[in-house]
Amino acid sequence: MRLNLEQAAARILKGEVVAIPTETVYGLAAKFDMPAAVQKVYELKDRPPENPLIIHVQDSASIYPFVDQVPEGFDLLAKKFWPGPLTLVVPIKKNCIVASVRAGLSTQAFRVPDHPATRALLRMTGPLVAPSANLSGNPSTVDPIQVEHDFGSDFPVLDGGRCREGIESTILVFKEGSWQVGRLGAIPQEAFYRYLGYLPKLAKVNETPLCPGQSFRHYAPKAKLHFGEDLQKAPVIIGFSDRKYPPHATLFSLGHSTLPLEAAYSLYTVLRELDQKGIPEAWIDAEIPQVGLWNTIIERLKKASS
Ligand code: TXA
Ligand code: MG
């Protein structure tokens, strides 16, 4: 069910959950200070209670009431990247946010999204929790049709069209005096160097992830995906429009192999398309440069195939 701004705000203020557009992916939004509404978000997604939610706010000043002191670099990052696809996890004042929102942690993830409809909505509702609007484990959703596919055609969606980035925000966590990457996302790791004076550290594969959500199965279609295997006999290939593949193969294209923005934009739509077409297995062309936004795409493809 597609809603306009006023309808979406009215429902959220009553304690209902509404899917909302952001520049990254759609989110499942509820008032951050209504525990029953927050609970509904977890239930709708079938999300484990130990995986906390991001609070979406109108501007960076909106987070000041929740913190004793903003961490070093926060104002700089906020000024440069907000509104935009960056989430910042910061230590907060004791018990100032409902425990279920932050899964009992003493930190909170915040983000100022860059989508005109949702920015207008936030002015009407105040801060909103919004995890990605997909069933837990499924690929995220980048348009209202994909949201309706996961939650049904009666589910209320504030229609903001197709998401511009198509991939989730980058998450930086302030820990032990520096910013570290909790999740790769739409902003490449390298982009932070000139503002922080250092490259935010990325957790190693065997380390406990900084974001609890990174431990769960993610971004995966039902189709079995192969990453980095020989493509010669592959019947279905997830690859690039400018590359030559064996003639018998069906190509699901991530766009041109020199355009990471295009690959990010089409990634979840391609993964969802495999299932819609009932394709049981696909092989990923893993010849992808390990730099910038490509690293986010590689990480998502690896997770989807694990
Ligand atoms: O682009 C995005 O970030 C989208 C749009 C809707 O804003 N949202 C999104 O939310 O991707 P979600 O819930 O699918 O992913 C949020 C991630 C999870 O991995 C969660 O564990 C992590 O953020 N997170 C939330 N609060 C945290 C905290 N206090 N400390 C560490 N990680 C946290
Ligand atoms: Mg998600």
mmCIF file of N, CA and C and ligand atoms in Angstrom, residues 45 47 132 134 140 168 183 218, ligand 2:
data_model
loop_
_atom_site.group_PDB
_atom_site.id
_atom_site.type_symbol
_atom_site.label_atom_id
_atom_site.label_comp_id
_atom_site.label_asym_id
_atom_site.label_seq_id
_atom_site.Cartn_x
_atom_site.Cartn_y
_atom_site.Cartn_z
ATOM 1 N N LYS A 45 10.676 -8.255 10.598
ATOM 2 C CA LYS A 45 11.871 -8.687 9.873
ATOM 3 C C LYS A 45 12.316 -10.086 10.262
ATOM 4 N N ARG A 47 14.032 -10.499 12.949
ATOM 5 C CA ARG A 47 15.418 -10.128 13.245
ATOM 6 C C ARG A 47 15.795 -10.562 14.653
ATOM 7 N N SER A 132 17.219 -2.116 7.457
ATOM 8 C CA SER A 132 16.861 -2.308 6.053
ATOM 9 C C SER A 132 15.535 -3.073 5.955
ATOM 10 N N ASN A 134 13.906 -5.556 4.653
ATOM 11 C CA ASN A 134 13.894 -6.877 4.028
ATOM 12 C C ASN A 134 13.725 -7.904 5.131
ATOM 13 N N SER A 140 18.761 -6.653 0.676
ATOM 14 C CA SER A 140 18.012 -5.428 0.989
ATOM 15 C C SER A 140 17.119 -5.059 -0.187
ATOM 16 N N GLU A 168 23.837 -0.420 1.255
ATOM 17 C CA GLU A 168 23.699 0.185 2.584
ATOM 18 C C GLU A 168 24.801 1.199 2.901
ATOM 19 N N ARG A 183 31.065 -1.807 9.034
ATOM 20 C CA ARG A 183 30.484 -2.428 7.829
ATOM 21 C C ARG A 183 30.921 -1.592 6.635
ATOM 22 N N HIS A 218 23.397 -13.071 5.465
ATOM 23 C CA HIS A 218 23.038 -11.770 4.944
ATOM 24 C C HIS A 218 22.933 -11.755 3.443
HETATM 25 MG MG MG B 2 20.123 -5.125 6.740
#
